[in-house]
PDB file of C-alpha atoms and ligand atoms in Angstrom:
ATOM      1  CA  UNK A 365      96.051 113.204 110.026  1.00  0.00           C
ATOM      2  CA  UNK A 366      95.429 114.954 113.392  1.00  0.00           C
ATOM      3  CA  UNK A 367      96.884 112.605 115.849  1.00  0.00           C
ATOM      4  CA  UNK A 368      93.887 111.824 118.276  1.00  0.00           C
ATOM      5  CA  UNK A 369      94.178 112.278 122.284  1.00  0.00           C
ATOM      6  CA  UNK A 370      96.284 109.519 124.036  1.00  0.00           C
ATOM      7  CA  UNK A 371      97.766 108.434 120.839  1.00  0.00           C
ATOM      8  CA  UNK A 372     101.799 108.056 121.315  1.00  0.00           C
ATOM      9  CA  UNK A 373     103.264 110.430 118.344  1.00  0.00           C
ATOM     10  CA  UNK A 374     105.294 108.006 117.220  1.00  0.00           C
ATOM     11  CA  UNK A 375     102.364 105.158 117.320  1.00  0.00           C
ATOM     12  CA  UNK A 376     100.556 107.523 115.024  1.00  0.00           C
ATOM     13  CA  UNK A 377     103.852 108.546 112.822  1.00  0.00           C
ATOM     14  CA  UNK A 378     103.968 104.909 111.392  1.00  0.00           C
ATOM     15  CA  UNK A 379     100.729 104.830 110.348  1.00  0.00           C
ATOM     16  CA  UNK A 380     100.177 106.741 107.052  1.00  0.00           C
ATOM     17  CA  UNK A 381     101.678 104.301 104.273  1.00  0.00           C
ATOM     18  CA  UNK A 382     101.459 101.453 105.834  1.00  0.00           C
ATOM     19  CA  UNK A 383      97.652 101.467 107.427  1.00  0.00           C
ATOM     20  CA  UNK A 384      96.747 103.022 104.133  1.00  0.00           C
ATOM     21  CA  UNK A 385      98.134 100.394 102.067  1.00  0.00           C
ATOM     22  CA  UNK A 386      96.639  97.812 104.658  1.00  0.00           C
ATOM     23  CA  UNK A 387      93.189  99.736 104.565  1.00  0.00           C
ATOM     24  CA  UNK A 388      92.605 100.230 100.648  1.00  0.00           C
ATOM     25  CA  UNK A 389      94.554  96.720  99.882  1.00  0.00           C
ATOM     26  CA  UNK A 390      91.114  94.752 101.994  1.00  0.00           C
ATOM     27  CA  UNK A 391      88.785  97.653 101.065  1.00  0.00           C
ATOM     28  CA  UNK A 392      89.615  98.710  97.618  1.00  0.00           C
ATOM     29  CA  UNK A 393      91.206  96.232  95.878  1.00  0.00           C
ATOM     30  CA  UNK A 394      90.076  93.111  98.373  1.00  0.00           C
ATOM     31  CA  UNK A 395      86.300  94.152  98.405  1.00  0.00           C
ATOM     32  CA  UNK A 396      86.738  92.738 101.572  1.00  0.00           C
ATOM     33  CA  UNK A 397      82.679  93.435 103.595  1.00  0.00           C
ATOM     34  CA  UNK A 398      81.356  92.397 106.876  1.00  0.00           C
ATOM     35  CA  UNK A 399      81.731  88.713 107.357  1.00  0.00           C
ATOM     36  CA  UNK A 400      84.989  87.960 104.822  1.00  0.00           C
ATOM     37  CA  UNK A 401      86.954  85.708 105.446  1.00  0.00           C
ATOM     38  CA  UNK A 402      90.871  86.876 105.177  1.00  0.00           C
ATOM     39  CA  UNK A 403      93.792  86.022 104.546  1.00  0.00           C
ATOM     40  CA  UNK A 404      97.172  88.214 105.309  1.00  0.00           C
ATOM     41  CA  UNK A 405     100.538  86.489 104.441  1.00  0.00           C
ATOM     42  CA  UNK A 406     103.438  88.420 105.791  1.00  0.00           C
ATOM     43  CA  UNK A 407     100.997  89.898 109.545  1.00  0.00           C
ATOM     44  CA  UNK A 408     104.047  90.493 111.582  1.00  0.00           C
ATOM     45  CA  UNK A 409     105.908  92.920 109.015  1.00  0.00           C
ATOM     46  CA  UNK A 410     104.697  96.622 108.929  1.00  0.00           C
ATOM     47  CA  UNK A 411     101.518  96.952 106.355  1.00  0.00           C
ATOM     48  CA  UNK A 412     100.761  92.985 107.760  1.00  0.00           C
ATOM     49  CA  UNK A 413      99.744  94.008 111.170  1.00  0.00           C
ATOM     50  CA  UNK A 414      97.980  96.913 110.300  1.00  0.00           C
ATOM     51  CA  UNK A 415      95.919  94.547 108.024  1.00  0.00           C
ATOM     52  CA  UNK A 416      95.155  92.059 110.780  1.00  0.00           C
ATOM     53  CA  UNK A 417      93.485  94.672 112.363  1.00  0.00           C
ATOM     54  CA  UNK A 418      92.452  96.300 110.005  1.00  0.00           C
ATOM     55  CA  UNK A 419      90.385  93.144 108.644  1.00  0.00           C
ATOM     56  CA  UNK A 420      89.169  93.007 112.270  1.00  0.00           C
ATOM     57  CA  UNK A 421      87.912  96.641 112.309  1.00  0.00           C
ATOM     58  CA  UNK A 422      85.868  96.252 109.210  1.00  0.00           C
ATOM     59  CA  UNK A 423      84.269  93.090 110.956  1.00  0.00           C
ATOM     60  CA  UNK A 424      85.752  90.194 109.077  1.00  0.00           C
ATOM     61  CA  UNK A 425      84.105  87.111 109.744  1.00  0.00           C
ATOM     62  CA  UNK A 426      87.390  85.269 110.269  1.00  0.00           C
ATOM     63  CA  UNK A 427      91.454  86.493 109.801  1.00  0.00           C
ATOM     64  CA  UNK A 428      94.042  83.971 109.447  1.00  0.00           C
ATOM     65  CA  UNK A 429      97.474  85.350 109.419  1.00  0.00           C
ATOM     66  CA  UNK A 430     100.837  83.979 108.377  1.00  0.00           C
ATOM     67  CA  UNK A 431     104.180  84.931 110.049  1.00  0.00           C
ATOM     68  CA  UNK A 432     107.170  83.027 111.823  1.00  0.00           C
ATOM     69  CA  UNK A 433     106.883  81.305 115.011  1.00  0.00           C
ATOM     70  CA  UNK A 434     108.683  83.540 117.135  1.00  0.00           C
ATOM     71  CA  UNK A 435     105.642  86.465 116.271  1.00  0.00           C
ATOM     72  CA  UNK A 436     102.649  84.021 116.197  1.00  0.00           C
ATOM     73  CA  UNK A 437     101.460  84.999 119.807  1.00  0.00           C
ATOM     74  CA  UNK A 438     101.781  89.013 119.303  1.00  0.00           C
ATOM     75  CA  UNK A 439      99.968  88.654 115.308  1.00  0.00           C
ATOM     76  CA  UNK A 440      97.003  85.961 117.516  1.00  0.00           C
ATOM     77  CA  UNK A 441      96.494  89.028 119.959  1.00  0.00           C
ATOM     78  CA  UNK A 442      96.202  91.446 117.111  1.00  0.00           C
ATOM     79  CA  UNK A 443      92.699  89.860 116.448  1.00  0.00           C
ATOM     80  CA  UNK A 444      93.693  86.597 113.938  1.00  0.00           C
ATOM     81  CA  UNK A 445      91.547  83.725 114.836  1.00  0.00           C
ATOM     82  CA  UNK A 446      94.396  81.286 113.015  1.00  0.00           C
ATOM     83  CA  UNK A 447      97.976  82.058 112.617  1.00  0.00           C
ATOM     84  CA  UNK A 448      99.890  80.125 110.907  1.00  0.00           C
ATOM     85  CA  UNK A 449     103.928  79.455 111.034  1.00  0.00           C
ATOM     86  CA  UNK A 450     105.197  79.679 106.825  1.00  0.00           C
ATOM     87  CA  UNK A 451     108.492  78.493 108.633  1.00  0.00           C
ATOM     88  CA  UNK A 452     107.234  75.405 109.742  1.00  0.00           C
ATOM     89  CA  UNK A 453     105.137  74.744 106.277  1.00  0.00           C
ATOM     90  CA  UNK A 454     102.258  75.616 107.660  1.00  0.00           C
ATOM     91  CA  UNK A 455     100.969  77.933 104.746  1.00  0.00           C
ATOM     92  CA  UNK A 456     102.358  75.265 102.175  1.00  0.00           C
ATOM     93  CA  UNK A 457      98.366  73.514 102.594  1.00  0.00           C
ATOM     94  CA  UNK A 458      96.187  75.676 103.726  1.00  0.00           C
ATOM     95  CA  UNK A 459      92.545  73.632 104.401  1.00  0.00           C
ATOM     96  CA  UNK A 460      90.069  76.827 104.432  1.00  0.00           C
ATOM     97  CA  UNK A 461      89.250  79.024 101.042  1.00  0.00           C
ATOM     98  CA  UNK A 462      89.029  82.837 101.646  1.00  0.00           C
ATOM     99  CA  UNK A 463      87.078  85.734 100.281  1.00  0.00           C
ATOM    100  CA  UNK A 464      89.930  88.254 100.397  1.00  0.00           C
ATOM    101  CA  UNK A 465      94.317  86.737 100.284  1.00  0.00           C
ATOM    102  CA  UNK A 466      96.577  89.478 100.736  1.00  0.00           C
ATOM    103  CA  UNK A 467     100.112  88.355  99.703  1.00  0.00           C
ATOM    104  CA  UNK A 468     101.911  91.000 101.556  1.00  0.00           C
ATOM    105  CA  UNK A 469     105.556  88.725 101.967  1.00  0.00           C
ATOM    106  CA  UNK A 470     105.132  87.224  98.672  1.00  0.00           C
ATOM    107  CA  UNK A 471     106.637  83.209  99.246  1.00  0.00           C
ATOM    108  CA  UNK A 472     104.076  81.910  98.222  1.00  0.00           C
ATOM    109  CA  UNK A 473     103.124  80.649  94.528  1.00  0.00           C
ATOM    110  CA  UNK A 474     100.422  82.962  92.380  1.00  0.00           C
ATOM    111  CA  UNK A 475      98.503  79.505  91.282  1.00  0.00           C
ATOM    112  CA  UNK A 476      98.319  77.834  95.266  1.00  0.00           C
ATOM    113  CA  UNK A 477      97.113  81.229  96.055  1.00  0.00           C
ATOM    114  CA  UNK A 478      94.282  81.323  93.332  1.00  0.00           C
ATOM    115  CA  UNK A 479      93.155  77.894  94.297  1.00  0.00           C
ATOM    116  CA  UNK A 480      92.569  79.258  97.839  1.00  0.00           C
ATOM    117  CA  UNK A 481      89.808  81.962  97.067  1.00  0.00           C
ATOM    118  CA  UNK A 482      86.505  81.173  97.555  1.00  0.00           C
ATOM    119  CA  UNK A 483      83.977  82.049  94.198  1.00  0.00           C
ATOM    120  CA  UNK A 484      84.074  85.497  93.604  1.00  0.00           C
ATOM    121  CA  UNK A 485      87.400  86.348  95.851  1.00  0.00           C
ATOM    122  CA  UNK A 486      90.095  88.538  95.460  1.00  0.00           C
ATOM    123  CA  UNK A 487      93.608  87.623  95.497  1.00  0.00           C
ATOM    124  CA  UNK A 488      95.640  91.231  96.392  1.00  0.00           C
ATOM    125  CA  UNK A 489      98.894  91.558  95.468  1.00  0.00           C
ATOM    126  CA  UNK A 490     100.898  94.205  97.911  1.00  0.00           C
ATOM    127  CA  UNK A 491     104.699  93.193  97.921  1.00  0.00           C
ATOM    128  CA  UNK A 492     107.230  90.377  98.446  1.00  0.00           C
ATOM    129  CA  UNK A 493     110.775  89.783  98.131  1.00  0.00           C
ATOM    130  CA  UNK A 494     112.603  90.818  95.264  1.00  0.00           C
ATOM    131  CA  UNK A 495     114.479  87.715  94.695  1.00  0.00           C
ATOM    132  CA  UNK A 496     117.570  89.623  92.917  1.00  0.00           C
ATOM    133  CA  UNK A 497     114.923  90.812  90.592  1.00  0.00           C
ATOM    134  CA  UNK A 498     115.612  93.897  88.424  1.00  0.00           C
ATOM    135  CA  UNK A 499     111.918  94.964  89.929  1.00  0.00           C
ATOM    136  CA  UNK A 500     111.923  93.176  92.665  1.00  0.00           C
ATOM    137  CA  UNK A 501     108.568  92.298  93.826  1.00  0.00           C
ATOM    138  CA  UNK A 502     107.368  94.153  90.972  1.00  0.00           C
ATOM    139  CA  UNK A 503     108.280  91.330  88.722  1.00  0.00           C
ATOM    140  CA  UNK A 504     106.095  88.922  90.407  1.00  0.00           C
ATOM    141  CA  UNK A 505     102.741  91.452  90.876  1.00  0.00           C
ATOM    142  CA  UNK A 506     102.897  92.037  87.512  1.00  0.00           C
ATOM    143  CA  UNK A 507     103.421  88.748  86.092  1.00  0.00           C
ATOM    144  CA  UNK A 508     100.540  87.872  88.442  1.00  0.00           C
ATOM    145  CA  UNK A 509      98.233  89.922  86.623  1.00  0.00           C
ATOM    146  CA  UNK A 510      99.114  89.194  83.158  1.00  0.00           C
ATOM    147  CA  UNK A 511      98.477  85.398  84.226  1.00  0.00           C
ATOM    148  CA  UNK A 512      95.133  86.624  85.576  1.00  0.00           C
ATOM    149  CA  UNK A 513      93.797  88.257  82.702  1.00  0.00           C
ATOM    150  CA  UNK A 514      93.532  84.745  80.986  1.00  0.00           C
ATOM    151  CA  UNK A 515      91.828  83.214  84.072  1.00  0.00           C
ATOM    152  CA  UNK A 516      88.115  83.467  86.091  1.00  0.00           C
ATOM    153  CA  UNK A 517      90.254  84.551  89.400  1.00  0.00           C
ATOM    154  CA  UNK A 518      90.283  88.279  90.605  1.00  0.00           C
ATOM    155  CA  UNK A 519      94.033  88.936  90.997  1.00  0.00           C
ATOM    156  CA  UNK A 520      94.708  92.654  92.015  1.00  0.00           C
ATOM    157  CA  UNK A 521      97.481  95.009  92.435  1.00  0.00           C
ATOM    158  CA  UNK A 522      97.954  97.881  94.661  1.00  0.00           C
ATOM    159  CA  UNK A 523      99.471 101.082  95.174  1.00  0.00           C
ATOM    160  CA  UNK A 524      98.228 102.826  97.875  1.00  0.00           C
ATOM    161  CA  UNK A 525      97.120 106.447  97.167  1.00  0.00           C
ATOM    162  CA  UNK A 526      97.108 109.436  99.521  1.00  0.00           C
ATOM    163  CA  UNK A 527      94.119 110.061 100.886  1.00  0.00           C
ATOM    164  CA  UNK A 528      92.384 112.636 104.261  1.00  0.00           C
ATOM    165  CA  UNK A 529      89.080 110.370 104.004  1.00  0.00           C
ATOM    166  CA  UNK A 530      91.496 106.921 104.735  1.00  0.00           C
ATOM    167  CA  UNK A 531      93.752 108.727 107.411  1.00  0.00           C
ATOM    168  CA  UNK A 532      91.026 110.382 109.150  1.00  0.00           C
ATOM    169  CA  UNK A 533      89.001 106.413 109.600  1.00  0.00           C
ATOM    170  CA  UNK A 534      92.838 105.169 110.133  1.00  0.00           C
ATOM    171  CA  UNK A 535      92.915 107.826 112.712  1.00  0.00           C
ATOM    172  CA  UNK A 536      89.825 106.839 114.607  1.00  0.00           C
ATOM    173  CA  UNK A 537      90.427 102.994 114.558  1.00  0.00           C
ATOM    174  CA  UNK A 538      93.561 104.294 116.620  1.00  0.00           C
ATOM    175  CA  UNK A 539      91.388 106.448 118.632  1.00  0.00           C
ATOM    176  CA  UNK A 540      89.154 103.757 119.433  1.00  0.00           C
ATOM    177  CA  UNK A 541      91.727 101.402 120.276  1.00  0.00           C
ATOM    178  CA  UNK A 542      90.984  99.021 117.250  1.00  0.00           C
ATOM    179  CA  UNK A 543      94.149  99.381 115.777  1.00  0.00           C
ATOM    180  CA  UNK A 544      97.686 100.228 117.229  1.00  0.00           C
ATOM    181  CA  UNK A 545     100.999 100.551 115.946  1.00  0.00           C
ATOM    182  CA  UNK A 546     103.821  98.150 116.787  1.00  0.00           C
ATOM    183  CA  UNK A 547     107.146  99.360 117.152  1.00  0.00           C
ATOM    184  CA  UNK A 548     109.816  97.554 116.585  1.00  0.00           C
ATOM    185  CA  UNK A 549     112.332 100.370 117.482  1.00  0.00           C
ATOM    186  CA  UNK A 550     112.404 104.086 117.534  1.00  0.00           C
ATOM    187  CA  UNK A 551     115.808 105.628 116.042  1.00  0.00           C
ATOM    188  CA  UNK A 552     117.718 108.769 115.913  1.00  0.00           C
ATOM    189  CA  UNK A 553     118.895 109.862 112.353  1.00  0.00           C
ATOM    190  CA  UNK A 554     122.469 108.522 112.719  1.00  0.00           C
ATOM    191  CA  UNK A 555     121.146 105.131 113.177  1.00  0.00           C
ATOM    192  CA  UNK A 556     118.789 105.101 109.885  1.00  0.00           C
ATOM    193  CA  UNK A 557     121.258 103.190 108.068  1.00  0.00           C
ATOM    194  CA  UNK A 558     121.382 100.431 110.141  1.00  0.00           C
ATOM    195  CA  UNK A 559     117.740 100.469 110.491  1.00  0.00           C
ATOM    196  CA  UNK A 560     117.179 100.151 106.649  1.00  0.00           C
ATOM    197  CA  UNK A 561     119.693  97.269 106.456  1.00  0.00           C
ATOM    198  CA  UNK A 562     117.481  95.891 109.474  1.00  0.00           C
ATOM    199  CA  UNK A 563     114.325  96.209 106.756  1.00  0.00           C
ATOM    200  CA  UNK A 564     115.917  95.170 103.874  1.00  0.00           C
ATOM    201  CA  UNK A 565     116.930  91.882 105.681  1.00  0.00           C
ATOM    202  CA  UNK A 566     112.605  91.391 105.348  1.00  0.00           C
ATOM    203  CA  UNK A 567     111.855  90.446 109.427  1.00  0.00           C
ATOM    204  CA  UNK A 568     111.342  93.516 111.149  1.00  0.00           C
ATOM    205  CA  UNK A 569     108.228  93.219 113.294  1.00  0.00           C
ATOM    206  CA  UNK A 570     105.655  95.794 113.359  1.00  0.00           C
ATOM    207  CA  UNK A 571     107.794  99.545 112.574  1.00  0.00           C
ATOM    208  CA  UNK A 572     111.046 101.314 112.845  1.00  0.00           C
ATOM    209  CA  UNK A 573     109.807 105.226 113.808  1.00  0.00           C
ATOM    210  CA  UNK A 574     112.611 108.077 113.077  1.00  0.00           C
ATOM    211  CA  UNK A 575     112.734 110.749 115.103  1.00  0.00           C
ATOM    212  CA  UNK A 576     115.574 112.721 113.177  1.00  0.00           C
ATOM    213  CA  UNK A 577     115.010 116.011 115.764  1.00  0.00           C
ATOM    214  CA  UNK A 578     115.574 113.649 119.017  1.00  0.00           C
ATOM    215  CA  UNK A 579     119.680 113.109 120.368  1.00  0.00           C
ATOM    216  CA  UNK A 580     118.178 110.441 122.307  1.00  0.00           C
ATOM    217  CA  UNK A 581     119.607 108.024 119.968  1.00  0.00           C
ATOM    218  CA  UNK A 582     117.784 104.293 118.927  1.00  0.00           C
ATOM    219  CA  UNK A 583     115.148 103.409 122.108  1.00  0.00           C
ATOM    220  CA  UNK A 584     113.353 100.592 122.985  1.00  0.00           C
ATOM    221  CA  UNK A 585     109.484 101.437 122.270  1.00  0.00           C
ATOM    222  CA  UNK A 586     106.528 101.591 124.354  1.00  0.00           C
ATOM    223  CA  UNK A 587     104.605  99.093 123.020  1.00  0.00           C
ATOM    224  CA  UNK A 588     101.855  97.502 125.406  1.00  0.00           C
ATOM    225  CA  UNK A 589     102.634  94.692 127.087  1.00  0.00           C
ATOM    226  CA  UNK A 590      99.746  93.023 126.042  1.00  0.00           C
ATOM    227  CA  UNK A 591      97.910  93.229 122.426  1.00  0.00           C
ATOM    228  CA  UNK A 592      94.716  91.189 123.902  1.00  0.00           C
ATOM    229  CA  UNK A 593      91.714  92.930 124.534  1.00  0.00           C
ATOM    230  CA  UNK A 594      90.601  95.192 120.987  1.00  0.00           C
ATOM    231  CA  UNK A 595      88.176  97.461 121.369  1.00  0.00           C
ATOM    232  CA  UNK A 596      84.388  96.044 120.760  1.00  0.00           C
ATOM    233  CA  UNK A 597      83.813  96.621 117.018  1.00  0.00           C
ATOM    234  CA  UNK A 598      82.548  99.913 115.973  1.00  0.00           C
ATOM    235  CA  UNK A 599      81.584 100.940 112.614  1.00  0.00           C
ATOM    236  CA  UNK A 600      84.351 102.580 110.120  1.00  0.00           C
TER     237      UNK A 600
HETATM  238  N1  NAP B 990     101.777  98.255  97.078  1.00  0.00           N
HETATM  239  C1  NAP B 990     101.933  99.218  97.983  1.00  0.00           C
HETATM  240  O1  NAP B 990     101.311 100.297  97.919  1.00  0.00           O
HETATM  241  C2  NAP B 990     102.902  98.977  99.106  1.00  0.00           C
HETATM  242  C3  NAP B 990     103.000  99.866 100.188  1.00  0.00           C
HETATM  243  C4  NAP B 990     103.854  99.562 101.235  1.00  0.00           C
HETATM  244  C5  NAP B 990     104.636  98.399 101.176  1.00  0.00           C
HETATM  245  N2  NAP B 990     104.542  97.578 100.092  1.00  0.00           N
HETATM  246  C6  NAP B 990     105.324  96.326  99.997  1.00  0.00           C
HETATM  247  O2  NAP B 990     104.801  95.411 100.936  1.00  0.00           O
HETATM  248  C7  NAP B 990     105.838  94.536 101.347  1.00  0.00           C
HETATM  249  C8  NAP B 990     105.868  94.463 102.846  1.00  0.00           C
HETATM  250  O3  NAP B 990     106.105  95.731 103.361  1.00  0.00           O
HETATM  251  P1  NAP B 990     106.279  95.882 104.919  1.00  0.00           P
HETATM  252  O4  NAP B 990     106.661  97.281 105.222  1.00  0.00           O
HETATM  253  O5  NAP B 990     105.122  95.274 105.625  1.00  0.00           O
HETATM  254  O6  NAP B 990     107.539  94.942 105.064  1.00  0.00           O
HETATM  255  P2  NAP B 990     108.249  94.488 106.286  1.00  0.00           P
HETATM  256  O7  NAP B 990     107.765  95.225 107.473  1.00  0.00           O
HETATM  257  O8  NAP B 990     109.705  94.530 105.980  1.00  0.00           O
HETATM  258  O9  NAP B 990     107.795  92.942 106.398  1.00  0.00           O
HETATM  259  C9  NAP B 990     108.630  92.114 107.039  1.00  0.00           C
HETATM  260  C10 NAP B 990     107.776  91.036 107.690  1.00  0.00           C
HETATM  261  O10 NAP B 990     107.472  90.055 106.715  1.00  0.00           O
HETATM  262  C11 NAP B 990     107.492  88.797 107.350  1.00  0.00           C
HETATM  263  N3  NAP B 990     107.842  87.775 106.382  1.00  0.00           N
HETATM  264  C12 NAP B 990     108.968  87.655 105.647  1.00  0.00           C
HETATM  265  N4  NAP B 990     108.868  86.596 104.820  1.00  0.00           N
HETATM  266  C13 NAP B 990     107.636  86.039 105.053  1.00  0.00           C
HETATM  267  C14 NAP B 990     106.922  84.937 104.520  1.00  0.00           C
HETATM  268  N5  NAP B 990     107.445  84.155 103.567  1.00  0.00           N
HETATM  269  N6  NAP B 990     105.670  84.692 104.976  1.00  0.00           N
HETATM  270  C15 NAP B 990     105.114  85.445 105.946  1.00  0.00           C
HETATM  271  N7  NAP B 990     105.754  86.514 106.500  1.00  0.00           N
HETATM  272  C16 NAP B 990     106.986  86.797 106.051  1.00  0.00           C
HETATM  273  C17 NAP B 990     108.510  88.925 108.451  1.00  0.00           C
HETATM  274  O11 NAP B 990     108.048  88.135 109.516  1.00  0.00           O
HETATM  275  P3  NAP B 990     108.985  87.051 110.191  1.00  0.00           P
HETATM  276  O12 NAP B 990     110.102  87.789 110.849  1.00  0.00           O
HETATM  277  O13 NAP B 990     108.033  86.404 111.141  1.00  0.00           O
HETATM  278  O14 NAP B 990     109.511  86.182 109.090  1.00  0.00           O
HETATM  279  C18 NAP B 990     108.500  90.413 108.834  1.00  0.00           C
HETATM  280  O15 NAP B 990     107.781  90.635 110.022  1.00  0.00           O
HETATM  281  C19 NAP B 990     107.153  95.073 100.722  1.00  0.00           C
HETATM  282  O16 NAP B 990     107.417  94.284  99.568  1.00  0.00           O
HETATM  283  C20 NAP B 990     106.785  96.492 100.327  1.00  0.00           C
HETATM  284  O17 NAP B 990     107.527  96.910  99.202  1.00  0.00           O
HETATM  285  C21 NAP B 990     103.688  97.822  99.078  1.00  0.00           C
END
């Protein structure tokens, strides 16, 4: 991906697996067009925010995003119309249906999940916690489709795939100011460890960036103060 003018290296650095994943998770395996409506469980973690605006860029008719309090105001700014706090049971009974659910954090139950797509939707499966799990999340994407095959629902997996085409329309939503990397904190190579621990813990917002040639040590980021004000739409 050639990082496009004004772009922050390390904005651009954190893209590839997660935007991808993010991109061919509502594209791909969603079917996500113009005008779904979408729903991202897990929108303040690393492939979650990416999705929010992702879903945004391809001109979804409406994004409602789950994440804790504490990120709801960031994840809103990001371009969800709804956001809704899974701390405070807000996603236990959820009133709207959705043409595309990507279940990115993985709390919630396969069946409630189902019963929240609109006719013809897609439920995606994309991770979750492991839950001591020999597979971890594994376990419960594919058990998820094996339940599916028996059923009318669309329940999908995904793995996302390498791909110049994705980077390259990844790589102009960032040029364009449609999407934008979060960074949660940027760390030297002696720090990794901690950083990892930090991940594994599951509430990192946004993305740790390495930069393993830098003695600058961990940094704070340069994030924007402000995530209002996307681009207008343009056509990916
Ligand atoms: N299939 C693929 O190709 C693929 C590719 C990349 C990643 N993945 C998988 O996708 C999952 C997420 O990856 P990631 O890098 O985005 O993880 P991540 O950055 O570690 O996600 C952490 C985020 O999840 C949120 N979260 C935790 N529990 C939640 C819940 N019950 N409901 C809503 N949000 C919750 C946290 O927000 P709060 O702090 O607000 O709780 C935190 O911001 C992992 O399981 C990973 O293995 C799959």
């Amino acid at each position: 991906m050639r990082i496009p003018d004004g772009v922050e290296p390390e904005a651009a650095a954190a893209v590839p697996l997660a935007g991808l994943t993010a991109l061919q998770a509502l594209r791909d395996q969603g079917q996500m067009t113009a005008g779904s409506r979408v729903l991202i469980l897990g929108a303040a973690g690393g492939v979650g925010h990416y999705a929010v605006q992702v879903a945004r860029a391809l001109d979804a008719g409406r994004v409602v995003a789950s994440c804790s309090g504490r990120n709801a105001s960031w994840v809103e700014g990001l371009g969800a119309d709804r956001v809704l706090d899974y701390t405070r049971g807000e996603v236990d009974d959820i009133d709207e249906r959705f043409d595309v659910i990507l279940d990115i954090a993985g709390g919630a139950r396969i069946a409630y999940l189902r019963s929240l797509l609109a006719p013809g939707g897609s439920l995606v499966l994309v991770g979750g916690p492991g839950d001591g799990m020999l597979l971890g999340p594994a376990t419960r994407i594919f058990g998820g489709l094996i339940a599916s095959r028996f059923r009318r629902e669309r329940v999908v997996g995904v793995n996302a795939t390498w791909s110049g085409p994705d980077l390259a329309i990844l790589a102009a939503m960032l040029r364009d100011g449609c999407v934008r990397t979060v960074i949660h904190r940027i760390v030297g190579l002696a720090d990794v460890p901690t950083a990892i621990a930090e991940l594994e813990d599951g509430h990192v917002p946004g993305k740790f960036v390495v930069r393993p040639m830098s003695d600058e040590g961990t940094r704070e980021p340069n994030n924007a103060p402000s995530w209002s004000g996307l681009n207008p739409r343009q056509r990916y």
